[in-house]
PDB file of N, CA and C in Angstrom:
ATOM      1  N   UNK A   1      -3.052  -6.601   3.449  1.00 77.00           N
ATOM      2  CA  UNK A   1      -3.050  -5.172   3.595  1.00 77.00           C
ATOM      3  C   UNK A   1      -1.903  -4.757   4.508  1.00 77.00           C
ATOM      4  N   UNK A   2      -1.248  -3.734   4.230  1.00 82.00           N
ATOM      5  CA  UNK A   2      -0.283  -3.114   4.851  1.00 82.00           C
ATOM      6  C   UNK A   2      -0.683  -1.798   5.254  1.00 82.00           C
ATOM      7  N   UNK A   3      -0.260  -1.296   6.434  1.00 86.00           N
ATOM      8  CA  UNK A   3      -0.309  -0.014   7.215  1.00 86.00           C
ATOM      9  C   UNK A   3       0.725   0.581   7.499  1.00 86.00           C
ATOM     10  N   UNK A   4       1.156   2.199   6.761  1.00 91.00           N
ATOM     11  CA  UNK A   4       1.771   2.832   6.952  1.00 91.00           C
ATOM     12  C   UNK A   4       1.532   3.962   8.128  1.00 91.00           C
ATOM     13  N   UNK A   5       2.637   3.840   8.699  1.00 92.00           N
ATOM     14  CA  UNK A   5       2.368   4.712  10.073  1.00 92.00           C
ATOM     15  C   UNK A   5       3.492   5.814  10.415  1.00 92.00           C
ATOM     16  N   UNK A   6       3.444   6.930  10.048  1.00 93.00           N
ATOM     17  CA  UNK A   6       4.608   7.876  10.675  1.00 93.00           C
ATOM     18  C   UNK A   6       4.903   8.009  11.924  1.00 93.00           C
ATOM     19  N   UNK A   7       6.246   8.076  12.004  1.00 95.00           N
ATOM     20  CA  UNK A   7       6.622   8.171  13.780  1.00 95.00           C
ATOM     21  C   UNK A   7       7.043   9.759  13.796  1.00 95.00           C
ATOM     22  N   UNK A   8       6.712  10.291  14.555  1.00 94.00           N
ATOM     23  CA  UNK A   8       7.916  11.381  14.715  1.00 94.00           C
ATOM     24  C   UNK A   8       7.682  11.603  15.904  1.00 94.00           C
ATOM     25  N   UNK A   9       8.625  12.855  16.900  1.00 96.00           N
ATOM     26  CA  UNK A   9       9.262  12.959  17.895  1.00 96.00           C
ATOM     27  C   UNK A   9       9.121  14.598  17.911  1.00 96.00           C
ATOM     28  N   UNK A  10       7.777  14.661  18.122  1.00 94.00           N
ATOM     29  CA  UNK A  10       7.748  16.489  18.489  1.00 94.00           C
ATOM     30  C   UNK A  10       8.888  17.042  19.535  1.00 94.00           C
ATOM     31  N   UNK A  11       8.552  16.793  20.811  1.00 95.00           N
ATOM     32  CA  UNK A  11       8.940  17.371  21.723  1.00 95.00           C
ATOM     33  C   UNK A  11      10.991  17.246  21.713  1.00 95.00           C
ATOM     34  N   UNK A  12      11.451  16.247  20.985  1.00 95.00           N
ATOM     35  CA  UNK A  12      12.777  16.084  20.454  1.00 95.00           C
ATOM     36  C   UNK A  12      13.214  16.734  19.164  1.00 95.00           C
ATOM     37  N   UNK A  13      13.477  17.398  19.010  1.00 90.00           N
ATOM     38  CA  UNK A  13      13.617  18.439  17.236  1.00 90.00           C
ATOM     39  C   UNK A  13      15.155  17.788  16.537  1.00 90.00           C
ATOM     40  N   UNK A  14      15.620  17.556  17.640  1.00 93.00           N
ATOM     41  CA  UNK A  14      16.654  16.791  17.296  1.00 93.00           C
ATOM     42  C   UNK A  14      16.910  15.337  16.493  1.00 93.00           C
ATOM     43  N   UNK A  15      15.527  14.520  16.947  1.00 94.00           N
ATOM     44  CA  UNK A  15      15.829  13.139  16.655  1.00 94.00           C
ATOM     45  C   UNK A  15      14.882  13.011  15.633  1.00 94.00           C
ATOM     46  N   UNK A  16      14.857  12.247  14.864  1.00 95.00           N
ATOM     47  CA  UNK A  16      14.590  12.232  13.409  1.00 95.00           C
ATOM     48  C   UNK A  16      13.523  11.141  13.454  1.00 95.00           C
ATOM     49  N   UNK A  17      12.394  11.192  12.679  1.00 95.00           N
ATOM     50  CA  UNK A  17      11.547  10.389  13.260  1.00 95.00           C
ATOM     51  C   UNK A  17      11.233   9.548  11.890  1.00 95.00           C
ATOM     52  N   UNK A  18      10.829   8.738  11.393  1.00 95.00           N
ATOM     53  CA  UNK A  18      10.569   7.568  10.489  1.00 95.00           C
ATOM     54  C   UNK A  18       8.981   7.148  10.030  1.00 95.00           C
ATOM     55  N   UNK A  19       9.322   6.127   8.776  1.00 94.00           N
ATOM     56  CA  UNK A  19       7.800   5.612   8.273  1.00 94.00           C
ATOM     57  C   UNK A  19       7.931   4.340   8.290  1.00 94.00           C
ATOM     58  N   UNK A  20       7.247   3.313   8.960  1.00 95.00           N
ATOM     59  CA  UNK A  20       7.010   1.832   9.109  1.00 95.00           C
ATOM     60  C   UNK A  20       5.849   1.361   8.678  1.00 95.00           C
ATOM     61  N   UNK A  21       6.246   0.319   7.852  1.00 94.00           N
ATOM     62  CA  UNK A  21       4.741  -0.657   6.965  1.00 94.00           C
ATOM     63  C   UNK A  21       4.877  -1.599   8.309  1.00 94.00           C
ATOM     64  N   UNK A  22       3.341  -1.610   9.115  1.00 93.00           N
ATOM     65  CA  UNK A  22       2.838  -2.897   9.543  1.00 93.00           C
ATOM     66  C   UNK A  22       1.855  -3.801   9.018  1.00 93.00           C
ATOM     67  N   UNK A  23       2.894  -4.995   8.414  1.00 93.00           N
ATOM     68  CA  UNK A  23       2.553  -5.806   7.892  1.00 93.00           C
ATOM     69  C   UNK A  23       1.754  -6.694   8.396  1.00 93.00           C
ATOM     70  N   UNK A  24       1.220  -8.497   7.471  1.00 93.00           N
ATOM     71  CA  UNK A  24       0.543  -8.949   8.208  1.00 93.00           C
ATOM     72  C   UNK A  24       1.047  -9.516   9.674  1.00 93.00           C
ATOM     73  N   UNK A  25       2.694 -10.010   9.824  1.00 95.00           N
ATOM     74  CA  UNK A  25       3.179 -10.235  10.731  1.00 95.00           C
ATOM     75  C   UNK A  25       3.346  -9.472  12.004  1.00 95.00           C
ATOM     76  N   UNK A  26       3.032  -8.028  11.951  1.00 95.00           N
ATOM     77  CA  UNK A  26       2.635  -7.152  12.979  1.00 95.00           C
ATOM     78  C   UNK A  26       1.199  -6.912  13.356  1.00 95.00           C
ATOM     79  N   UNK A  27       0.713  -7.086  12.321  1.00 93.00           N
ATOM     80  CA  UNK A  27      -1.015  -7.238  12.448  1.00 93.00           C
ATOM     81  C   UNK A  27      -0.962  -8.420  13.568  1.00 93.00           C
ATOM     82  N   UNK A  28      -0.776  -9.595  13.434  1.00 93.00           N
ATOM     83  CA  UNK A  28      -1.031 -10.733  13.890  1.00 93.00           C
ATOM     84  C   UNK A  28      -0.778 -11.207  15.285  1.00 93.00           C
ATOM     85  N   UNK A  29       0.857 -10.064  15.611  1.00 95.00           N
ATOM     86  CA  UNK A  29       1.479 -10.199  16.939  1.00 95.00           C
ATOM     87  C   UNK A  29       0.190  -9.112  17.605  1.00 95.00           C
ATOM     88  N   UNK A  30       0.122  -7.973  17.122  1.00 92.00           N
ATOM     89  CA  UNK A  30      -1.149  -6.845  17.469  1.00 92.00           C
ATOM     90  C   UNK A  30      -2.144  -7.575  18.314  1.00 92.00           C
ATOM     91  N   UNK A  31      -2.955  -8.251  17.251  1.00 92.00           N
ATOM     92  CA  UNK A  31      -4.433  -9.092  17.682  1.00 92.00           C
ATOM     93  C   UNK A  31      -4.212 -10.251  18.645  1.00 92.00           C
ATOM     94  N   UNK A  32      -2.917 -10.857  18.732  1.00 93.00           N
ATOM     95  CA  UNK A  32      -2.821 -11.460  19.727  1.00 93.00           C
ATOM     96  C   UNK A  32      -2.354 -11.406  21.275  1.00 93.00           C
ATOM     97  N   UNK A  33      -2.204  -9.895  21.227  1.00 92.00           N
ATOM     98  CA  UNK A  33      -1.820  -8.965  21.983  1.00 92.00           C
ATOM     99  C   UNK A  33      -2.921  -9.070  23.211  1.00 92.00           C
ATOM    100  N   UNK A  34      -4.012  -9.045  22.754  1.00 89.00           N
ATOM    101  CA  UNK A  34      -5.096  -7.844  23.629  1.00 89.00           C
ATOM    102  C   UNK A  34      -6.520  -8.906  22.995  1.00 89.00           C
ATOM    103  N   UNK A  35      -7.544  -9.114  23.669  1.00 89.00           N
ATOM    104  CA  UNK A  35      -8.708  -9.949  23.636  1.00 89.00           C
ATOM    105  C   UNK A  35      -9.202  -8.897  22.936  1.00 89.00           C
ATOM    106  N   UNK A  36     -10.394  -8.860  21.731  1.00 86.00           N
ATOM    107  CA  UNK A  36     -11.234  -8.440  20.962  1.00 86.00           C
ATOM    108  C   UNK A  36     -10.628  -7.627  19.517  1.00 86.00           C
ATOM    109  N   UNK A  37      -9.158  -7.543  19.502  1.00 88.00           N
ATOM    110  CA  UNK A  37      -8.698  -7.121  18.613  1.00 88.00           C
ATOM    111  C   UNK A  37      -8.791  -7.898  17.050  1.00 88.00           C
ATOM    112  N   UNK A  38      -9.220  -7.012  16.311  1.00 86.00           N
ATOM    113  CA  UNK A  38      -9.476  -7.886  14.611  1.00 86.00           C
ATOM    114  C   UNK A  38      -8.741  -7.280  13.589  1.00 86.00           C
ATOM    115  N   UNK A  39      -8.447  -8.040  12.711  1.00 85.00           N
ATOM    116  CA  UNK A  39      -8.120  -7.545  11.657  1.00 85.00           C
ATOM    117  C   UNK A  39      -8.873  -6.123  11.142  1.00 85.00           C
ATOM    118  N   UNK A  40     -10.640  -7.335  11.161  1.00 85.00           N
ATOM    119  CA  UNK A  40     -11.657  -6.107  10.689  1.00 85.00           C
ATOM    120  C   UNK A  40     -11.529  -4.492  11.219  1.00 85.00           C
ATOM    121  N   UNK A  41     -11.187  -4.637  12.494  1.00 83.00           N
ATOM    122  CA  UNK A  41     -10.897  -3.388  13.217  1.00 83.00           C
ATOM    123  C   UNK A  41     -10.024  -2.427  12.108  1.00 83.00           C
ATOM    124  N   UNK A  42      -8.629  -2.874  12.103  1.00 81.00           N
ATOM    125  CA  UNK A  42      -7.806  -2.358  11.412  1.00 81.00           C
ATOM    126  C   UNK A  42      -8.587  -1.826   9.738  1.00 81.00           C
ATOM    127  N   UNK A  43      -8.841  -3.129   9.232  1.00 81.00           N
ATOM    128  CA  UNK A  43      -9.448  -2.464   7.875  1.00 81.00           C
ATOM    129  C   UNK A  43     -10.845  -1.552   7.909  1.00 81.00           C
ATOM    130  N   UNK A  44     -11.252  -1.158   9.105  1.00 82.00           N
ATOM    131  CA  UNK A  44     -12.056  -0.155   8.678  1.00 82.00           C
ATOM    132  C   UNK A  44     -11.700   0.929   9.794  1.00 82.00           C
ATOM    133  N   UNK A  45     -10.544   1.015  10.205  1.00 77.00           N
ATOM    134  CA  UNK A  45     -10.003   1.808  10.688  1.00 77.00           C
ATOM    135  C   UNK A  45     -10.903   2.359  12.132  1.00 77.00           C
ATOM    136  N   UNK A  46     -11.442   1.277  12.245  1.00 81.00           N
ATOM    137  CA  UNK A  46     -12.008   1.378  14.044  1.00 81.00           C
ATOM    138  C   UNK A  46     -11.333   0.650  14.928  1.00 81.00           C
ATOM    139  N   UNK A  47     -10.314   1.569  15.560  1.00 82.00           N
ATOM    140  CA  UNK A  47      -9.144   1.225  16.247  1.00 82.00           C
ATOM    141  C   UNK A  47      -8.957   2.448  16.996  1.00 82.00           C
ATOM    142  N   UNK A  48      -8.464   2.210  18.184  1.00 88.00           N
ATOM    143  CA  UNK A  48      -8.489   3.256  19.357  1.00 88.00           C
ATOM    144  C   UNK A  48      -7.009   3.979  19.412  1.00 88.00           C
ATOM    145  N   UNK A  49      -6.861   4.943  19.571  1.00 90.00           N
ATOM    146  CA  UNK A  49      -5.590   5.357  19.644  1.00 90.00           C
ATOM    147  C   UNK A  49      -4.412   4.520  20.265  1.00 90.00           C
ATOM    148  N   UNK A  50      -4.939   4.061  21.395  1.00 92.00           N
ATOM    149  CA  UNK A  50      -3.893   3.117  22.365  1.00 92.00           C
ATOM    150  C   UNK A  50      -3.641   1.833  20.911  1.00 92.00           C
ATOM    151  N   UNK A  51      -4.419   1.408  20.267  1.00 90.00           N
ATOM    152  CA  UNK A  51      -3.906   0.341  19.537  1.00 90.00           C
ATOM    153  C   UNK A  51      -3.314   0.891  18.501  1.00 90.00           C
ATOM    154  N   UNK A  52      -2.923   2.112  17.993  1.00 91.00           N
ATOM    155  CA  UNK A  52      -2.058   2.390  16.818  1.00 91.00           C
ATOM    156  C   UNK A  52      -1.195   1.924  17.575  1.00 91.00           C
ATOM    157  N   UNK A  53      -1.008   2.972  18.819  1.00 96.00           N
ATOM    158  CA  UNK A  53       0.424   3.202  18.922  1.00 96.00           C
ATOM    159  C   UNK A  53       1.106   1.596  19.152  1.00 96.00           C
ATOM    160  N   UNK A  54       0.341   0.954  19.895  1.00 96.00           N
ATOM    161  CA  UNK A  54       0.558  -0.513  20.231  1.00 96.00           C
ATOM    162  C   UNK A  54       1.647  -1.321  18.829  1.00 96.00           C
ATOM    163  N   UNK A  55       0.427  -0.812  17.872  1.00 95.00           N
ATOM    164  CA  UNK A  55       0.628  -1.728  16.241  1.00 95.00           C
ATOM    165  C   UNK A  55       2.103  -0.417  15.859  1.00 95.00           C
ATOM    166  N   UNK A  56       1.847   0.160  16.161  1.00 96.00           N
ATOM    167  CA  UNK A  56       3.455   0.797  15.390  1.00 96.00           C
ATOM    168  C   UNK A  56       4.759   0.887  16.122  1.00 96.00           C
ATOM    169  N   UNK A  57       4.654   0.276  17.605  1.00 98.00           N
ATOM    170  CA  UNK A  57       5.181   0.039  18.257  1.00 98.00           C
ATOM    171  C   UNK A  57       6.131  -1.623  18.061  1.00 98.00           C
ATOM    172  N   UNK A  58       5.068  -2.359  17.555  1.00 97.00           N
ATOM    173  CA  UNK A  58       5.610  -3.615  17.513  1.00 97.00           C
ATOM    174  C   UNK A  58       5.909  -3.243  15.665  1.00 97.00           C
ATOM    175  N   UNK A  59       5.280  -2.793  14.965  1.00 97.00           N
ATOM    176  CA  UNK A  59       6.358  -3.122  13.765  1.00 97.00           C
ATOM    177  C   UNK A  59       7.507  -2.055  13.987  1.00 97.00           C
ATOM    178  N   UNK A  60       7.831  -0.957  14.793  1.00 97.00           N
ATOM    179  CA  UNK A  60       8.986  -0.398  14.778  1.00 97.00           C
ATOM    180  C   UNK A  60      10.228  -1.227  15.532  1.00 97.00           C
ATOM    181  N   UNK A  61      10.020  -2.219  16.355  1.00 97.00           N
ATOM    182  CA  UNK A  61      10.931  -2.845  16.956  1.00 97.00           C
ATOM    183  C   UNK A  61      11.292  -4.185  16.027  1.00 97.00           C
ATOM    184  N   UNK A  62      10.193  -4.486  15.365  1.00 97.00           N
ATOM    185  CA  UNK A  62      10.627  -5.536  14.134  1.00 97.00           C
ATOM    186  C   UNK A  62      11.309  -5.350  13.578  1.00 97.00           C
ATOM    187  N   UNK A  63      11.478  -3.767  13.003  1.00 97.00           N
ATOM    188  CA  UNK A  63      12.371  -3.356  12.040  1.00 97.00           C
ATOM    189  C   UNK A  63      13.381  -2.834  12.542  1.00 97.00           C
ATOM    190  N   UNK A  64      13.254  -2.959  14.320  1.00 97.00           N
ATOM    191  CA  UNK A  64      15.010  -2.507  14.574  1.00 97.00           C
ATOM    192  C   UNK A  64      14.613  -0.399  14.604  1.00 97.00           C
ATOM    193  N   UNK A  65      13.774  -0.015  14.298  1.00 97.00           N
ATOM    194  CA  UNK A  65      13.760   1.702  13.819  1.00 97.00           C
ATOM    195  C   UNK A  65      13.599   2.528  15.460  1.00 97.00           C
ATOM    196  N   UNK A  66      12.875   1.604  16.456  1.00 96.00           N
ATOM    197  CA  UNK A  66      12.552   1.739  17.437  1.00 96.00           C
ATOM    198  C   UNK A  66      12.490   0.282  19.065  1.00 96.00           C
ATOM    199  N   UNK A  67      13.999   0.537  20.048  1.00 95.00           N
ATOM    200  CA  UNK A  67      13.946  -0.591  20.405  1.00 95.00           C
ATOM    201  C   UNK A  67      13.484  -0.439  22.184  1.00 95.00           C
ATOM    202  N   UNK A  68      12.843   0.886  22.709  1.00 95.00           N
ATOM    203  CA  UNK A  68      12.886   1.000  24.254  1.00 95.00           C
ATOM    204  C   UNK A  68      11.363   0.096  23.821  1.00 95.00           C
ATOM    205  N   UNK A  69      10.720   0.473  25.189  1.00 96.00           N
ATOM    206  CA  UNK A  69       9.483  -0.680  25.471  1.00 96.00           C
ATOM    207  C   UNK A  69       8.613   0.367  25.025  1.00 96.00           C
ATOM    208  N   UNK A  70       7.087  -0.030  25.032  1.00 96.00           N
ATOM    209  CA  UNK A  70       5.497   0.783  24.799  1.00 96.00           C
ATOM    210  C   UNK A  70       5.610   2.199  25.182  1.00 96.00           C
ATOM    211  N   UNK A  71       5.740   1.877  26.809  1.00 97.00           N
ATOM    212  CA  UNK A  71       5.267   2.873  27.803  1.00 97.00           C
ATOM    213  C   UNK A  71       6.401   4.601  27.525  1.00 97.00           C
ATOM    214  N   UNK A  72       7.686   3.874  26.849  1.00 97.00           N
ATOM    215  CA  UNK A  72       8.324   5.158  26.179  1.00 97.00           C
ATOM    216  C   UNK A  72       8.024   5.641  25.090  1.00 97.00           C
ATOM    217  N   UNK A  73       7.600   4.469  24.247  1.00 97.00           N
ATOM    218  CA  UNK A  73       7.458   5.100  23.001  1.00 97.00           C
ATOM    219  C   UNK A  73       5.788   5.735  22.934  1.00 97.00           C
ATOM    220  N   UNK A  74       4.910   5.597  23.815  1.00 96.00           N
ATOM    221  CA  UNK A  74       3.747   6.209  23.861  1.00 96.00           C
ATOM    222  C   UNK A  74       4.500   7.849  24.740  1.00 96.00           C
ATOM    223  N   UNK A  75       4.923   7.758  25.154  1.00 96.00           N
ATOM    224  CA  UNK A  75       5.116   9.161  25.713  1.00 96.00           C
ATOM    225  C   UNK A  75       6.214   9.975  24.758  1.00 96.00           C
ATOM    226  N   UNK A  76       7.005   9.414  24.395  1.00 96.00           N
ATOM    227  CA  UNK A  76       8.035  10.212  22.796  1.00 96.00           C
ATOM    228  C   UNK A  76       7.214  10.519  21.540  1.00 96.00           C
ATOM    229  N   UNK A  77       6.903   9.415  20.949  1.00 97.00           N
ATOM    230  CA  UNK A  77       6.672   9.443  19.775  1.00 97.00           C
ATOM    231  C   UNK A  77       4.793   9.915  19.755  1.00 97.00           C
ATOM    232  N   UNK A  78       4.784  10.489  18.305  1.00 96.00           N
ATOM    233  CA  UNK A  78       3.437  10.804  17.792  1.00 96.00           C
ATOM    234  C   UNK A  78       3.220  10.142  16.438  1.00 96.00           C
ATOM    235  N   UNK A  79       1.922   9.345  16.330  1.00 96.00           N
ATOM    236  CA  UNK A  79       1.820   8.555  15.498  1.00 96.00           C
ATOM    237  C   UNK A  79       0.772   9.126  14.809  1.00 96.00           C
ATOM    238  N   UNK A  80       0.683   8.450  13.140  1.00 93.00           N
ATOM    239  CA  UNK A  80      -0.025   9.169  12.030  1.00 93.00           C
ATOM    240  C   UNK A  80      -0.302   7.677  11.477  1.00 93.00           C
ATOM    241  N   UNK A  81      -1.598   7.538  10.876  1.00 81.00           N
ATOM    242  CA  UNK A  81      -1.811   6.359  10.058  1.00 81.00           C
ATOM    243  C   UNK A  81      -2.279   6.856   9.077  1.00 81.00           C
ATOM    244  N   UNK A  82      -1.407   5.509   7.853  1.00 69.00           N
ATOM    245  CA  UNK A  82      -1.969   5.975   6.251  1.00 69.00           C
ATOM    246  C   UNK A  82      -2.554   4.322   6.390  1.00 69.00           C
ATOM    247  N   UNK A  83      -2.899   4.140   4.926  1.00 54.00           N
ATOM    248  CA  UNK A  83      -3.183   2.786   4.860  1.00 54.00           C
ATOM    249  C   UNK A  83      -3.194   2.983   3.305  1.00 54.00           C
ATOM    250  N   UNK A  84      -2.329   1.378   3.047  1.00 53.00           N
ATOM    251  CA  UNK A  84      -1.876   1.135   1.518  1.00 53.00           C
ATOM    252  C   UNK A  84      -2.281  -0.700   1.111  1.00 53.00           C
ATOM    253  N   UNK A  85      -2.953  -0.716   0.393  1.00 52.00           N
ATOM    254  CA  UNK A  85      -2.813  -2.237   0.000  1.00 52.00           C
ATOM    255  C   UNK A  85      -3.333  -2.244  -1.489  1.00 52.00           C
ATOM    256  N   UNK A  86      -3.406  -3.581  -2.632  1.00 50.00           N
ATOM    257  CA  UNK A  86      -3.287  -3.551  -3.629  1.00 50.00           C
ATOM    258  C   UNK A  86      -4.437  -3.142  -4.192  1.00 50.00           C
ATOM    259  N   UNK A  87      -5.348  -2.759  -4.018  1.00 50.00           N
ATOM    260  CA  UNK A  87      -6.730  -2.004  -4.569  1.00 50.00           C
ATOM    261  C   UNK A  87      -6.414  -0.418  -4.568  1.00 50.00           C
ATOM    262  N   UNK A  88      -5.233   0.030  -3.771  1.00 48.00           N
ATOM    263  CA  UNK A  88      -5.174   1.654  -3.741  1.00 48.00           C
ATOM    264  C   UNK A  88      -4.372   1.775  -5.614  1.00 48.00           C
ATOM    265  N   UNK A  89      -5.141   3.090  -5.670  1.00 46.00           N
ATOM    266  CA  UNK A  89      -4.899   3.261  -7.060  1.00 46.00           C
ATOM    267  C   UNK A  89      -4.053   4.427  -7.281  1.00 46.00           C
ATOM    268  N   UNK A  90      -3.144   4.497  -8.053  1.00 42.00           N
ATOM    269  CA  UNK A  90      -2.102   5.390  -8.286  1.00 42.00           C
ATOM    270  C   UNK A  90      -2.950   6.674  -8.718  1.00 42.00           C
ATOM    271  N   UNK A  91      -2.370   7.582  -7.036  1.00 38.00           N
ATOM    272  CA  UNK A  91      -2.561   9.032  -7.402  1.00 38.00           C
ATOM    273  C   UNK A  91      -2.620   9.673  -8.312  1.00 38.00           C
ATOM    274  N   UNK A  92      -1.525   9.446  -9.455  1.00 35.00           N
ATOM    275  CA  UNK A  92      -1.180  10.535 -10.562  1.00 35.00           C
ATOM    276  C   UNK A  92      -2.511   9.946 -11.812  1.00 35.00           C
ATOM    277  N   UNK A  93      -3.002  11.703 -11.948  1.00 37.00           N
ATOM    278  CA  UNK A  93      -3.402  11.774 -12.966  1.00 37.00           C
ATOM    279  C   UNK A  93      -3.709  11.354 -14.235  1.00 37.00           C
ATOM    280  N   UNK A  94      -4.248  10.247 -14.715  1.00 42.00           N
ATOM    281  CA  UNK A  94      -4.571   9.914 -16.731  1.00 42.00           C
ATOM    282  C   UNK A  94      -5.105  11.020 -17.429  1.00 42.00           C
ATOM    283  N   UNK A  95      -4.758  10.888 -18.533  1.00 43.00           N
ATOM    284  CA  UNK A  95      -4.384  12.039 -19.846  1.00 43.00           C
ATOM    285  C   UNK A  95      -4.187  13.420 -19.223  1.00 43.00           C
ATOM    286  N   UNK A  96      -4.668  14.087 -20.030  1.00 48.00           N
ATOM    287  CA  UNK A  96      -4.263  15.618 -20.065  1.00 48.00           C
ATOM    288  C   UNK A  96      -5.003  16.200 -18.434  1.00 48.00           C
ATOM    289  N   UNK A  97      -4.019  17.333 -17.971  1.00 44.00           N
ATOM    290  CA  UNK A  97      -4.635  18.213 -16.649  1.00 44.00           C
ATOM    291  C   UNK A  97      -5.290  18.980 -16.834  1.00 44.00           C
ATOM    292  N   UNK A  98      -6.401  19.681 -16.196  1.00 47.00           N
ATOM    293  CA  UNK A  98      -7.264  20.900 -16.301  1.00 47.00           C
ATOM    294  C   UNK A  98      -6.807  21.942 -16.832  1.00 47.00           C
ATOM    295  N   UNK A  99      -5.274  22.000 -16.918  1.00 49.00           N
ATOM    296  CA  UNK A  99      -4.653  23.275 -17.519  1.00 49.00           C
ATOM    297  C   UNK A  99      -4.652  23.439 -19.049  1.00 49.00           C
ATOM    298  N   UNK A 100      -4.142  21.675 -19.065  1.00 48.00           N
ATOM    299  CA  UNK A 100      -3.925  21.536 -21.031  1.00 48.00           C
ATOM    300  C   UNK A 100      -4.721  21.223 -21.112  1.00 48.00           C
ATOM    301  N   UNK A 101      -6.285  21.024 -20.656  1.00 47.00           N
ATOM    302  CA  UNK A 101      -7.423  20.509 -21.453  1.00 47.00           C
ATOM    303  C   UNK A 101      -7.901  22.129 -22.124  1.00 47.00           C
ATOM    304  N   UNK A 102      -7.801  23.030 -21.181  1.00 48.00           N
ATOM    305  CA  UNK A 102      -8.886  24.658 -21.118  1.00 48.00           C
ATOM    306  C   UNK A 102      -7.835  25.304 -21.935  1.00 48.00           C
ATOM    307  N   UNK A 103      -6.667  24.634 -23.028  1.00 47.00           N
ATOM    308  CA  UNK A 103      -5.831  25.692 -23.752  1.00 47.00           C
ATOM    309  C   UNK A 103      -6.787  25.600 -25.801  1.00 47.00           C
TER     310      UNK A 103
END
């Protein structure tokens, strides 16, 4: 499972803020982070605010998108979680829409 997480930068209007997949390799640095942290946590999305930012913290420096330490990027950035893995089923619509069915 992968976790998509938006960064952005309210209080900066200027600086442009980004979307990072934390993968299982950020999952893993995450849970070994901090005593009681689980995967399970993550997949049912019982996770405390301090550990998003934690988990989007370490996959933003993986990817180079974000490189100061925690304690800045908890006070800059505002974080958003999606969550994507291979059971999510494509949004768009099969056959006809409510519009062309009622013609």
């Amino acid at each position: 499972m992968e976790l998509v997480l938006v960064v952005s930068f309210p209080d900066q209007p200027d600086r442009e803020g980004f979307t990072v997949v934390a993968d299982p390799r950020d999952q893993l640095v995450w849970e070994r982070a901090k005593k009681g942290r689980s995967l399970g946590d993550l997949l049912t999305l019982q996770v405390r605010i301090e550990d998003l930012y934690s988990l989007a913290h370490i996959a933003a420096k993986r990817t180079k998108k974000y490189l100061d330490d925690l304690a800045v990027f908890e006070v800059e950035a505002a974080v958003v979680m999606g969550r994507r893995d291979d059971s999510d089923e494509d949004p768009s619509p099969e056959g006809p829409s409510a519009d062309e069915s009622s013609s």
